[in-house]
Amino acid sequence: MTDERERVQPSGVWATAVGVARVRALESERADALFRDPLAQAFAAAGGLWPSSSPLPDDETARRRRLAVSFSIVIRTKYLDDLLLRASASGVRQVVLLGAGMDSRAFRMDWPEGTRLFEVDTAAPLDFKASVLRQERAVARCERITVAVDLREDWPAALTAAGHDPAAPTVWIAEGLLIYLPEDAVELLLARISTQSAPGSRMGLTLGSRGVIEGIGADAEPGSPASMWVSEMPDDPVGWLAGHGWQADSHTLHERAAAYGRPVSTPPQHEKRPGGLISAVRR
Ligand SMILES: C[S@@+](CC[C@H](N)C(=O)[O-])C[C@H]1O[C@@H](n2cnc3c(N)ncnc32)[C@H](O)[C@@H]1O
């Protein structure tokens, strides 16, 4: 058990999860917030990103890039919150957050009686998260189960051992995750999710829009989230998911942002292609 003094500090790919928390903390302070995440600030502070993070860069391109990433995090969070509410309303009682990071949905959303929520990530971010949750005396609003495993390994076995029932429907969330996995690992992840999904299962994915790695990732600062991006979405995400047995809808960030009252006047070029926000139902 880690306490505050010996808490492991964010590093490598999981440091991105603390950066995401910082964006959610900022959004939560807005009067017109699309969601409120009361734990986000504590995660950001524990990771050294609050109250001050590095200031916005002077360079206009770098500045726009940072704002674009923050914007995408806010919109995708709202999109997936709504997807989870629909899944609960349809009777799904198992939730699996793949690459859960500092996701605090177990604590901030209302869950129907009997909901079991699994958070899957590697051990270091889960330990860090546990120490912040203890410090905040946070109480989950559903049954919350953490599963420390690398998603390139045999995670379905670890998930089942932790109590997941593949015979009952599940809603799967892979938010801000797939872009960090090579394409063969993404294929394997999807195949495994599919074999663990009973009829009635649902899924919410965020994909790296085509061109985003060239446009944003290629010249990103070393160590920044964008510098670790390795995979983009397929040209036809709906067809790709149909091949895995899912009926999917895709949305662009800008289309969803407009629907949420946060329109942006000029979507970047890569946003004109099929969207990076995916909602799917098991066929
Ligand atoms: C950008 S963060 C997003 C976290 C969370 N889904 C959210 O939106 O708040 C990416 C997360 O994926 C996790 N991740 C990346 N590669 C992973 C792997 N191979 N196995 C398990 N987790 C992984 C990282 O540890 C990190 O927590």
CSV table of C-alpha atoms and ligand atoms in Angstrom, one decimal:
chain,number,residue,atom,x,y,z
A,1,MET,CA,0.0,0.0,0.0
A,2,THR,CA,1.5,3.3,-1.1
A,3,ASP,CA,1.0,6.5,0.8
A,4,GLU,CA,1.4,10.1,-0.4
A,5,ARG,CA,5.1,10.2,0.4
A,6,GLU,CA,6.1,7.2,-1.5
A,7,ARG,CA,3.5,7.6,-4.4
A,8,VAL,CA,5.0,6.5,-7.7
A,9,GLN,CA,5.2,9.5,-10.0
A,10,PRO,CA,3.7,9.4,-13.5
A,11,SER,CA,6.0,8.3,-16.3
A,12,GLY,CA,5.9,6.9,-19.8
A,13,VAL,CA,2.5,6.2,-21.4
A,14,TRP,CA,0.5,6.3,-18.2
A,15,ALA,CA,1.6,9.9,-17.5
A,16,THR,CA,-0.9,10.8,-20.3
A,17,ALA,CA,-3.7,9.7,-17.9
A,18,VAL,CA,-2.8,12.4,-15.4
A,19,GLY,CA,-2.7,15.0,-18.2
A,20,VAL,CA,-6.2,13.9,-19.2
A,21,ALA,CA,-7.3,14.4,-15.5
A,22,ARG,CA,-5.9,17.9,-15.6
A,23,VAL,CA,-8.1,18.7,-18.7
A,24,ARG,CA,-11.1,17.3,-16.9
A,25,ALA,CA,-10.4,19.4,-13.8
A,26,LEU,CA,-10.3,22.5,-16.0
A,27,GLU,CA,-13.6,21.6,-17.7
A,28,SER,CA,-15.2,20.9,-14.3
A,29,GLU,CA,-14.5,24.5,-13.3
A,30,ARG,CA,-16.5,25.9,-16.2
A,31,ALA,CA,-20.0,27.2,-15.5
A,32,ASP,CA,-21.2,25.3,-18.6
A,33,ALA,CA,-19.2,22.2,-17.9
A,34,LEU,CA,-20.2,19.2,-20.0
A,35,PHE,CA,-19.4,17.0,-17.0
A,36,ARG,CA,-18.1,17.4,-13.5
A,37,ASP,CA,-15.2,15.3,-12.3
A,38,PRO,CA,-14.6,16.1,-8.7
A,39,LEU,CA,-11.5,13.8,-8.4
A,40,ALA,CA,-9.7,15.1,-11.5
A,41,GLN,CA,-8.0,18.0,-9.7
A,42,ALA,CA,-6.6,15.6,-7.0
A,43,PHE,CA,-5.1,13.3,-9.7
A,44,ALA,CA,-3.6,16.2,-11.5
A,45,ALA,CA,-2.2,17.7,-8.3
A,46,ALA,CA,-0.7,14.3,-7.2
A,47,GLY,CA,1.0,14.1,-10.6
A,48,GLY,CA,2.4,17.7,-10.3
A,49,LEU,CA,0.1,19.2,-12.9
A,50,TRP,CA,-2.0,21.3,-10.6
A,51,PRO,CA,-2.4,24.2,-9.9
A,52,SER,CA,0.2,25.2,-12.5
A,53,SER,CA,1.1,23.1,-15.5
A,54,SER,CA,3.5,24.2,-18.2
A,55,PRO,CA,2.1,27.4,-19.7
A,56,LEU,CA,0.6,27.3,-23.1
A,57,PRO,CA,3.5,27.5,-25.6
A,58,ASP,CA,4.3,30.8,-27.4
A,59,ASP,CA,4.5,29.0,-30.7
A,60,GLU,CA,1.1,29.3,-32.3
A,61,THR,CA,1.2,25.8,-33.9
A,62,ALA,CA,2.1,24.1,-30.6
A,63,ARG,CA,-0.5,26.2,-28.8
A,64,ARG,CA,-3.3,25.2,-31.2
A,65,ARG,CA,-2.2,21.6,-30.9
A,66,ARG,CA,-2.4,21.6,-27.1
A,67,LEU,CA,-5.8,23.2,-27.2
A,68,ALA,CA,-7.0,20.7,-29.9
A,69,VAL,CA,-6.0,17.8,-27.7
A,70,SER,CA,-7.7,19.3,-24.6
A,71,PHE,CA,-10.9,19.9,-26.7
A,72,SER,CA,-10.9,16.3,-27.9
A,73,ILE,CA,-10.7,15.0,-24.4
A,74,VAL,CA,-13.6,17.1,-23.2
A,75,ILE,CA,-15.9,16.1,-26.1
A,76,ARG,CA,-15.0,12.4,-26.0
A,77,THR,CA,-15.6,12.3,-22.2
A,78,LYS,CA,-19.1,13.6,-22.7
A,79,TYR,CA,-19.7,11.3,-25.6
A,80,LEU,CA,-18.7,8.2,-23.6
A,81,ASP,CA,-20.6,9.4,-20.5
A,82,ASP,CA,-23.8,9.4,-22.6
A,83,LEU,CA,-23.0,6.0,-24.2
A,84,LEU,CA,-22.6,4.5,-20.7
A,85,LEU,CA,-25.9,6.0,-19.6
A,86,ARG,CA,-27.6,4.4,-22.6
A,87,ALA,CA,-25.9,1.1,-21.9
A,88,SER,CA,-27.1,1.1,-18.3
A,89,ALA,CA,-30.6,2.0,-19.4
A,90,SER,CA,-30.6,-1.0,-21.8
A,91,GLY,CA,-29.9,-3.2,-18.8
A,92,VAL,CA,-26.1,-3.8,-19.1
A,93,ARG,CA,-24.6,-4.2,-15.6
A,94,GLN,CA,-20.9,-4.9,-16.4
A,95,VAL,CA,-18.7,-2.0,-17.4
A,96,VAL,CA,-15.0,-2.5,-18.5
A,97,LEU,CA,-12.8,0.5,-18.8
A,98,LEU,CA,-9.7,-0.6,-20.8
A,99,GLY,CA,-6.7,1.6,-20.1
A,100,ALA,CA,-8.8,3.2,-17.3
A,101,GLY,CA,-6.1,5.6,-16.2
A,102,MET,CA,-7.6,8.3,-13.9
A,103,ASP,CA,-11.1,7.7,-15.2
A,104,SER,CA,-13.4,8.5,-12.2
A,105,ARG,CA,-16.7,7.3,-13.6
A,106,ALA,CA,-17.1,4.7,-10.9
A,107,PHE,CA,-17.2,7.7,-8.5
A,108,ARG,CA,-18.9,10.4,-10.4
A,109,MET,CA,-21.8,8.7,-12.3
A,110,ASP,CA,-25.0,7.2,-11.0
A,111,TRP,CA,-25.1,3.5,-11.6
A,112,PRO,CA,-28.0,1.1,-11.3
A,113,GLU,CA,-28.0,-1.4,-8.5
A,114,GLY,CA,-25.9,-4.4,-9.3
A,115,THR,CA,-23.4,-2.6,-11.6
A,116,ARG,CA,-19.9,-4.0,-11.6
A,117,LEU,CA,-17.2,-1.8,-13.1
A,118,PHE,CA,-13.8,-3.2,-14.0
A,119,GLU,CA,-10.8,-0.8,-14.4
A,120,VAL,CA,-8.1,-2.4,-16.4
A,121,ASP,CA,-4.6,-0.8,-16.7
A,122,THR,CA,-1.1,-1.6,-15.7
A,123,ALA,CA,-0.1,-1.7,-12.0
A,124,ALA,CA,1.7,1.7,-11.7
A,125,PRO,CA,-1.3,3.9,-12.7
A,126,LEU,CA,-3.7,1.8,-10.6
A,127,ASP,CA,-1.4,2.1,-7.6
A,128,PHE,CA,-1.1,5.9,-8.1
A,129,LYS,CA,-4.8,6.1,-8.5
A,130,ALA,CA,-5.5,4.1,-5.4
A,131,SER,CA,-3.3,6.3,-3.2
A,132,VAL,CA,-5.1,9.4,-4.5
A,133,LEU,CA,-8.5,7.8,-3.9
A,134,ARG,CA,-7.5,6.9,-0.3
A,135,GLN,CA,-6.3,10.5,0.3
A,136,GLU,CA,-9.6,11.8,-1.0
A,137,ARG,CA,-11.7,9.2,0.8
A,138,ALA,CA,-13.5,8.6,-2.4
A,139,VAL,CA,-16.4,6.1,-2.4
A,140,ALA,CA,-17.4,4.3,-5.5
A,141,ARG,CA,-21.0,4.4,-6.5
A,142,CYS,CA,-21.0,0.8,-7.9
A,143,GLU,CA,-18.9,-2.3,-7.3
A,144,ARG,CA,-15.5,-1.3,-8.6
A,145,ILE,CA,-12.8,-3.9,-9.4
A,146,THR,CA,-9.3,-3.0,-10.6
A,147,VAL,CA,-7.4,-5.4,-12.8
A,148,ALA,CA,-3.7,-4.8,-13.2
A,149,VAL,CA,-2.6,-6.3,-16.5
A,150,ASP,CA,-0.9,-5.2,-19.7
A,151,LEU,CA,-3.4,-5.1,-22.5
A,152,ARG,CA,-0.9,-6.8,-24.8
A,153,GLU,CA,-1.0,-9.8,-22.6
A,154,ASP,CA,-3.7,-12.3,-21.8
A,155,TRP,CA,-6.0,-9.8,-20.1
A,156,PRO,CA,-9.3,-11.7,-20.7
A,157,ALA,CA,-8.1,-14.4,-18.3
A,158,ALA,CA,-7.2,-11.8,-15.7
A,159,LEU,CA,-10.5,-10.1,-16.2
A,160,THR,CA,-12.5,-13.3,-15.8
A,161,ALA,CA,-10.4,-14.2,-12.8
A,162,ALA,CA,-11.4,-10.8,-11.3
A,163,GLY,CA,-15.1,-11.7,-11.7
A,164,HIS,CA,-16.1,-10.6,-15.2
A,165,ASP,CA,-18.8,-12.8,-16.7
A,166,PRO,CA,-18.5,-13.1,-20.5
A,167,ALA,CA,-21.9,-14.7,-20.7
A,168,ALA,CA,-23.6,-11.5,-19.5
A,169,PRO,CA,-23.6,-8.3,-21.6
A,170,THR,CA,-20.8,-5.8,-21.0
A,171,VAL,CA,-20.2,-2.2,-22.0
A,172,TRP,CA,-16.5,-1.7,-23.0
A,173,ILE,CA,-14.8,1.6,-23.1
A,174,ALA,CA,-11.4,2.2,-24.8
A,175,GLU,CA,-10.9,5.9,-24.4
A,176,GLY,CA,-7.7,7.5,-25.5
A,177,LEU,CA,-6.1,4.1,-25.6
A,178,LEU,CA,-6.0,2.6,-29.1
A,179,ILE,CA,-3.7,5.4,-30.4
A,180,TYR,CA,-1.0,4.1,-28.1
A,181,LEU,CA,-1.1,0.5,-29.3
A,182,PRO,CA,0.4,-0.7,-32.6
A,183,GLU,CA,-2.1,-1.8,-35.2
A,184,ASP,CA,-1.7,-5.5,-34.7
A,185,ALA,CA,-2.3,-5.0,-30.9
A,186,VAL,CA,-5.4,-3.1,-31.7
A,187,GLU,CA,-6.7,-5.9,-33.9
A,188,LEU,CA,-6.0,-8.5,-31.2
A,189,LEU,CA,-7.6,-6.3,-28.6
A,190,LEU,CA,-10.8,-6.0,-30.7
A,191,ALA,CA,-10.9,-9.7,-31.4
A,192,ARG,CA,-10.6,-10.4,-27.6
A,193,ILE,CA,-13.2,-7.9,-26.7
A,194,SER,CA,-15.5,-9.5,-29.2
A,195,THR,CA,-15.1,-13.0,-27.9
A,196,GLN,CA,-15.9,-11.7,-24.4
A,197,SER,CA,-19.0,-9.9,-25.5
A,198,ALA,CA,-22.4,-11.6,-25.0
A,199,PRO,CA,-25.4,-10.4,-27.1
A,200,GLY,CA,-26.5,-7.0,-26.0
A,201,SER,CA,-22.9,-5.8,-25.3
A,202,ARG,CA,-21.9,-2.3,-26.3
A,203,MET,CA,-18.7,-0.5,-26.9
A,204,GLY,CA,-17.3,3.0,-27.0
A,205,LEU,CA,-14.0,3.7,-28.7
A,206,THR,CA,-12.0,6.7,-29.5
A,207,LEU,CA,-9.7,6.4,-32.5
A,208,GLY,CA,-6.9,8.6,-33.8
A,209,SER,CA,-8.3,10.4,-36.8
A,210,ARG,CA,-6.6,9.7,-40.1
A,211,GLY,CA,-3.8,12.2,-40.6
A,212,VAL,CA,-3.6,13.2,-36.9
A,213,ILE,CA,-0.2,11.5,-36.4
A,214,GLU,CA,1.3,13.3,-39.4
A,215,GLY,CA,-0.4,16.5,-38.5
A,216,ILE,CA,0.0,16.7,-34.8
A,217,GLY,CA,2.0,13.7,-33.6
A,218,ALA,CA,5.0,13.9,-36.0
A,219,ASP,CA,6.5,17.0,-34.6
A,220,ALA,CA,5.2,16.7,-31.0
A,221,GLU,CA,7.5,17.6,-28.1
A,222,PRO,CA,9.4,14.5,-26.8
A,223,GLY,CA,7.6,12.9,-23.9
A,224,SER,CA,4.2,14.6,-24.7
A,225,PRO,CA,1.2,12.3,-25.3
A,226,ALA,CA,1.2,13.0,-29.0
A,227,SER,CA,4.8,11.9,-29.3
A,228,MET,CA,3.7,8.4,-28.2
A,229,TRP,CA,0.8,8.0,-30.7
A,230,VAL,CA,1.4,5.0,-33.0
A,231,SER,CA,-1.9,4.0,-34.6
A,232,GLU,CA,-4.7,5.7,-36.5
A,233,MET,CA,-8.1,4.5,-37.2
A,234,PRO,CA,-8.9,2.4,-40.3
A,235,ASP,CA,-10.2,4.2,-43.4
A,236,ASP,CA,-13.6,2.6,-42.8
A,237,PRO,CA,-14.1,2.2,-39.0
A,238,VAL,CA,-17.7,1.1,-39.3
A,239,GLY,CA,-16.8,-1.7,-41.8
A,240,TRP,CA,-13.8,-2.7,-39.7
A,241,LEU,CA,-16.0,-3.2,-36.6
A,242,ALA,CA,-18.7,-5.0,-38.7
A,243,GLY,CA,-15.9,-7.5,-39.5
A,244,HIS,CA,-15.5,-8.0,-35.8
A,245,GLY,CA,-19.3,-8.5,-35.3
A,246,TRP,CA,-20.4,-5.0,-34.2
A,247,GLN,CA,-23.0,-2.7,-35.5
A,248,ALA,CA,-21.2,0.7,-35.2
A,249,ASP,CA,-21.9,4.4,-35.7
A,250,SER,CA,-19.1,6.9,-36.0
A,251,HIS,CA,-19.1,10.6,-35.2
A,252,THR,CA,-16.5,13.3,-35.6
A,253,LEU,CA,-15.5,15.4,-32.6
A,254,HIS,CA,-16.7,18.6,-34.3
A,255,GLU,CA,-20.1,17.2,-35.1
A,256,ARG,CA,-20.5,16.1,-31.4
A,257,ALA,CA,-19.1,19.4,-30.1
A,258,ALA,CA,-21.7,21.3,-32.1
A,259,ALA,CA,-24.4,19.0,-30.6
A,260,TYR,CA,-23.1,19.8,-27.1
A,261,GLY,CA,-23.1,23.5,-27.7
A,262,ARG,CA,-19.3,23.8,-28.2
A,263,PRO,CA,-19.0,24.4,-31.9
A,264,VAL,CA,-15.7,25.1,-33.6
A,265,SER,CA,-15.7,27.2,-36.7
A,266,THR,CA,-13.0,25.4,-38.8
A,267,PRO,CA,-12.5,21.7,-38.2
A,268,PRO,CA,-9.0,20.6,-39.1
A,269,GLN,CA,-8.6,18.8,-42.4
A,270,HIS,CA,-8.4,15.3,-40.8
A,271,GLU,CA,-11.8,15.9,-39.1
A,272,LYS,CA,-13.6,15.9,-42.5
A,273,ARG,CA,-13.1,12.1,-42.8
A,274,PRO,CA,-15.2,9.6,-40.9
A,275,GLY,CA,-15.2,10.2,-37.2
A,276,GLY,CA,-12.9,9.0,-34.4
A,277,LEU,CA,-15.8,8.6,-31.8
A,278,ILE,CA,-17.3,5.2,-32.1
A,279,SER,CA,-20.4,3.7,-30.5
A,280,ALA,CA,-21.2,0.0,-31.2
A,281,VAL,CA,-23.6,-2.7,-30.3
A,282,ARG,CA,-22.8,-6.4,-30.5
A,283,ARG,CA,-24.6,-8.2,-33.3
B,1,LIG,C1,-4.5,8.8,-22.4
B,1,LIG,S1,-4.7,7.7,-21.0
B,1,LIG,C2,-6.4,7.5,-21.0
B,1,LIG,C3,-7.0,7.1,-19.7
B,1,LIG,C4,-8.5,6.9,-19.6
B,1,LIG,N1,-9.0,6.0,-20.5
B,1,LIG,C5,-9.1,8.3,-19.7
B,1,LIG,O1,-9.6,8.6,-20.8
B,1,LIG,O2,-9.2,9.0,-18.7
B,1,LIG,C6,-4.1,6.1,-21.7
B,1,LIG,C7,-4.2,5.0,-20.7
B,1,LIG,O3,-4.0,3.7,-21.4
B,1,LIG,C8,-3.2,2.9,-20.6
B,1,LIG,N2,-2.4,2.0,-21.4
B,1,LIG,C9,-1.7,2.3,-22.5
B,1,LIG,N3,-1.1,1.1,-23.0
B,1,LIG,C10,-1.6,0.1,-22.2
B,1,LIG,C11,-1.3,-1.3,-22.1
B,1,LIG,N4,-0.6,-1.9,-23.1
B,1,LIG,N5,-1.9,-2.0,-21.2
B,1,LIG,C12,-2.7,-1.4,-20.2
B,1,LIG,N6,-3.0,-0.1,-20.2
B,1,LIG,C13,-2.4,0.7,-21.2
B,1,LIG,C14,-2.2,3.9,-19.9
B,1,LIG,O4,-1.6,3.3,-18.8
B,1,LIG,C15,-3.1,5.1,-19.6
B,1,LIG,O5,-3.7,5.0,-18.3
